[in-house]
mmCIF file of C-alpha atoms in Angstrom:
data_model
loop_
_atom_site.group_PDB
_atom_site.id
_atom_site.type_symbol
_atom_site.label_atom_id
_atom_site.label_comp_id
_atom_site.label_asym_id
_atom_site.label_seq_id
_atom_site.Cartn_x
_atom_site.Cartn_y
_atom_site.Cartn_z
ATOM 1 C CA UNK O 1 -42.673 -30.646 20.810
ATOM 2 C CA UNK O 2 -44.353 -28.762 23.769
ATOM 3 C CA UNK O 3 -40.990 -29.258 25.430
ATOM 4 C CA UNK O 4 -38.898 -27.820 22.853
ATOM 5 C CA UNK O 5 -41.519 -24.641 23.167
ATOM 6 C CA UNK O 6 -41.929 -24.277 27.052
ATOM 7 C CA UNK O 7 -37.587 -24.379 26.729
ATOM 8 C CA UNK O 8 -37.692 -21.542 24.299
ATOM 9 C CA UNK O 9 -40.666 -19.545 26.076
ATOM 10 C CA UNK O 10 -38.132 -19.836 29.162
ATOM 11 C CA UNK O 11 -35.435 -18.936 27.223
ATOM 12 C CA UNK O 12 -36.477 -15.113 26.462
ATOM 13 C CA UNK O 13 -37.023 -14.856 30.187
ATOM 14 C CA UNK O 14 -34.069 -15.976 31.817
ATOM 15 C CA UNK O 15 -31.631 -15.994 29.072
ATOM 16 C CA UNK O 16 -29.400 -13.538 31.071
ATOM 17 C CA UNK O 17 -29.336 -15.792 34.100
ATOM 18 C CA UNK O 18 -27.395 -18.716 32.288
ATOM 19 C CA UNK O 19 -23.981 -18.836 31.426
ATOM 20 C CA UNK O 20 -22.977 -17.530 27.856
ATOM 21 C CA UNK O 21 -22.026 -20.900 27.020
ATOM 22 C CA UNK O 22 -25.235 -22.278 28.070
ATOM 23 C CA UNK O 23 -27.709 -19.630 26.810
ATOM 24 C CA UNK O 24 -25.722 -19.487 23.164
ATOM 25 C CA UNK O 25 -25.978 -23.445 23.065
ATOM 26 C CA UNK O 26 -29.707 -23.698 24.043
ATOM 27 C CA UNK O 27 -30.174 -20.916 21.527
ATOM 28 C CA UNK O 28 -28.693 -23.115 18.349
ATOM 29 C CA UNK O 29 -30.386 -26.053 19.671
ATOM 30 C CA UNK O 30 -34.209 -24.959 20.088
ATOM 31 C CA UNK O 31 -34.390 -21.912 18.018
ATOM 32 C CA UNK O 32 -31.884 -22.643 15.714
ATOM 33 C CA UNK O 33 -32.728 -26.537 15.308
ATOM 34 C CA UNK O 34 -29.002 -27.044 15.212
ATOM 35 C CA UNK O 35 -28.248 -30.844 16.090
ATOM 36 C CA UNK O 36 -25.919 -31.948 18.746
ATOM 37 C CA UNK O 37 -23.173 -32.630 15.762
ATOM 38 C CA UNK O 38 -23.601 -29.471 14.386
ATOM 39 C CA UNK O 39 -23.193 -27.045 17.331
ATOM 40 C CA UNK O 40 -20.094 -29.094 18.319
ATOM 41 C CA UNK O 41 -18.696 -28.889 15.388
ATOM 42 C CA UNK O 42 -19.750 -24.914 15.300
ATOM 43 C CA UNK O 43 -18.297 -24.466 19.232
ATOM 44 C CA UNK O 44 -15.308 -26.825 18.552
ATOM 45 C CA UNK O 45 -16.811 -28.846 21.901
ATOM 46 C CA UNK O 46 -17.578 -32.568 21.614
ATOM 47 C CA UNK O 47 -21.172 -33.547 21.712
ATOM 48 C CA UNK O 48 -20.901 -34.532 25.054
ATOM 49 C CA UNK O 49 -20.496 -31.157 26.432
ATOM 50 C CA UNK O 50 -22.845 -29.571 24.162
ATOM 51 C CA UNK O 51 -25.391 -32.194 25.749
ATOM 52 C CA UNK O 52 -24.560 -31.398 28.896
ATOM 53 C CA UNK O 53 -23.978 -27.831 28.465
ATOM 54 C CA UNK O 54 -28.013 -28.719 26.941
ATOM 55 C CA UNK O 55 -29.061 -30.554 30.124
ATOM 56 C CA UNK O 56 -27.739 -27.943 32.764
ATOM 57 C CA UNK O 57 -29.254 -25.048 30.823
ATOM 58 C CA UNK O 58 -32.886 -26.910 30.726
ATOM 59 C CA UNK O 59 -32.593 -27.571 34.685
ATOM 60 C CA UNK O 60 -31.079 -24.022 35.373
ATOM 61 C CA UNK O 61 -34.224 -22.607 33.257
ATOM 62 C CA UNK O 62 -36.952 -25.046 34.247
ATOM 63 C CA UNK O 63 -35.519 -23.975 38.433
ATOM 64 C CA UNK O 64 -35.566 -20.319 37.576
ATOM 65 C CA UNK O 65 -39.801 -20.987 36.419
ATOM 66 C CA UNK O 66 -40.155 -22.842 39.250
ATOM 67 C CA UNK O 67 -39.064 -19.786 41.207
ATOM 68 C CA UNK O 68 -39.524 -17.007 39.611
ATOM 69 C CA UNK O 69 -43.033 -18.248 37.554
ATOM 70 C CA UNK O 70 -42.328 -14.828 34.715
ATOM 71 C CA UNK O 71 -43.769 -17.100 31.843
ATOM 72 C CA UNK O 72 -46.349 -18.281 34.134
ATOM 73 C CA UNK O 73 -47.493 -15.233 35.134
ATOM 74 C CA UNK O 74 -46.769 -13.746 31.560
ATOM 75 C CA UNK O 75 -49.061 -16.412 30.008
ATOM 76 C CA UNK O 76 -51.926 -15.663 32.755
ATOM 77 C CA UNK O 77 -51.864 -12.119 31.521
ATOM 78 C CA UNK O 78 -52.070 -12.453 28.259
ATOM 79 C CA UNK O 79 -55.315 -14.906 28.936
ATOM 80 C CA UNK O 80 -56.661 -11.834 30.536
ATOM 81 C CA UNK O 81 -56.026 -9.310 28.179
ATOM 82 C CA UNK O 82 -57.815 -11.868 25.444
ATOM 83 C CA UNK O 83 -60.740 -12.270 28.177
ATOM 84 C CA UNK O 84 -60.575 -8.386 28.534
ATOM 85 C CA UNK O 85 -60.475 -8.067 24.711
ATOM 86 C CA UNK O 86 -63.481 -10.680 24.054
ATOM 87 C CA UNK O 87 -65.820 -8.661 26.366
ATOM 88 C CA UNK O 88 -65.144 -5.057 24.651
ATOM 89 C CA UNK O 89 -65.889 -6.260 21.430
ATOM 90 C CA UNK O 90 -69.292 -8.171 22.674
ATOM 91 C CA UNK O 91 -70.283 -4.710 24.696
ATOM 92 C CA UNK O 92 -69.196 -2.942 21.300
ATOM 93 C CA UNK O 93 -71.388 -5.456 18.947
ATOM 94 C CA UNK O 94 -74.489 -5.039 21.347
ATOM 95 C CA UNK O 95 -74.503 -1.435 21.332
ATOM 96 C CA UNK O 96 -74.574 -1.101 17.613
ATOM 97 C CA UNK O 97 -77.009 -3.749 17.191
ATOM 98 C CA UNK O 98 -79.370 -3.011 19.877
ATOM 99 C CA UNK O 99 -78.926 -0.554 22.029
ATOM 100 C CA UNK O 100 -76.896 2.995 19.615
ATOM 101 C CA UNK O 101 -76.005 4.635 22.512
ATOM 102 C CA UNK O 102 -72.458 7.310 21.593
ATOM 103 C CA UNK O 103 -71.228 6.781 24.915
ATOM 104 C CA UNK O 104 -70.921 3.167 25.135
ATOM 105 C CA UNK O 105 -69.390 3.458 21.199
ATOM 106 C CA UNK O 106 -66.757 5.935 22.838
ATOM 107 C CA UNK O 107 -66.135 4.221 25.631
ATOM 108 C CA UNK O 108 -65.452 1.051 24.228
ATOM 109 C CA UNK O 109 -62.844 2.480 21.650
ATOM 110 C CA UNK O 110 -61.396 4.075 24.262
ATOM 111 C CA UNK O 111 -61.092 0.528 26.203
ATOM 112 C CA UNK O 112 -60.353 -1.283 23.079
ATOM 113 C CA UNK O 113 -56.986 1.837 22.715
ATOM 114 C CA UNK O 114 -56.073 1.343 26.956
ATOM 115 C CA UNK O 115 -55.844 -2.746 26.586
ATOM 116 C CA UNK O 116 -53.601 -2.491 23.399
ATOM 117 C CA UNK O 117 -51.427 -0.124 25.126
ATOM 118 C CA UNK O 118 -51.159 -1.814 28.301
ATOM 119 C CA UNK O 119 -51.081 -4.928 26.354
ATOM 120 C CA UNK O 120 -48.235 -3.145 24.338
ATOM 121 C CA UNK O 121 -46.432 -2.400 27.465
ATOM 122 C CA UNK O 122 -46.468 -5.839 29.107
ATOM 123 C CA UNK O 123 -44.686 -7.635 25.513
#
């Protein structure tokens, strides 16, 4: 299963960077759950080329991560932005338990607004 998800995850990065062919078969495969039968039968290609058509995509995608690292680096973001997101809402929870200062409120709505937006941005 984690497979079939790291293939998809790296298909909406490099999805441009296969050939039609390839890209539209991975497509029905993973996100489509199409099986091998089906998609040949779909493409008018026997299931031996769809597999293989399968096989080259994977290694074309799985090369382009290994080069390029987008989902990699996508993934680490997003960590941070939850990190990021975690520590505005503890700052904003202490300040209305303890401390009821209007500046810290302010400041971390205004925090809370920049992340989503840059958060927003980087989707």
């Amino acid at each position: 299963m984690a497979k079939n998800f790291r293939i998809c995850i790296l298909l909406d990065y490099y999805k441009a960077m296969l050939t039609e062919k390839q890209a539209e078969v991975i497509d029905l495969y993973y996100n489509q759950d199409l099986s091998l039968a089906e998609i040949s039968e779909l493409m008018d290609v026997t299931r031996q080329g769809i597999r293989d058509h399968i096989k080259r995509g994977e290694e074309s995608l799985m090369h382009l991560e290994e080069k390029l690292h987008l989902a990699e680096k996508a993934e680490f973001e997003q960590q941070r932005f939850d990190q990021m997101h975690s520590v505005i809402e503890e700052l904003a929870y202490l300040n209305q338990v303890q401390i009821h200062h209007p500046q810290i409120t302010r400041n971390t709505k205004e925090l809370e607004q920049l992340l989503e937006e840059l958060n927003g941005v980087n989707e």
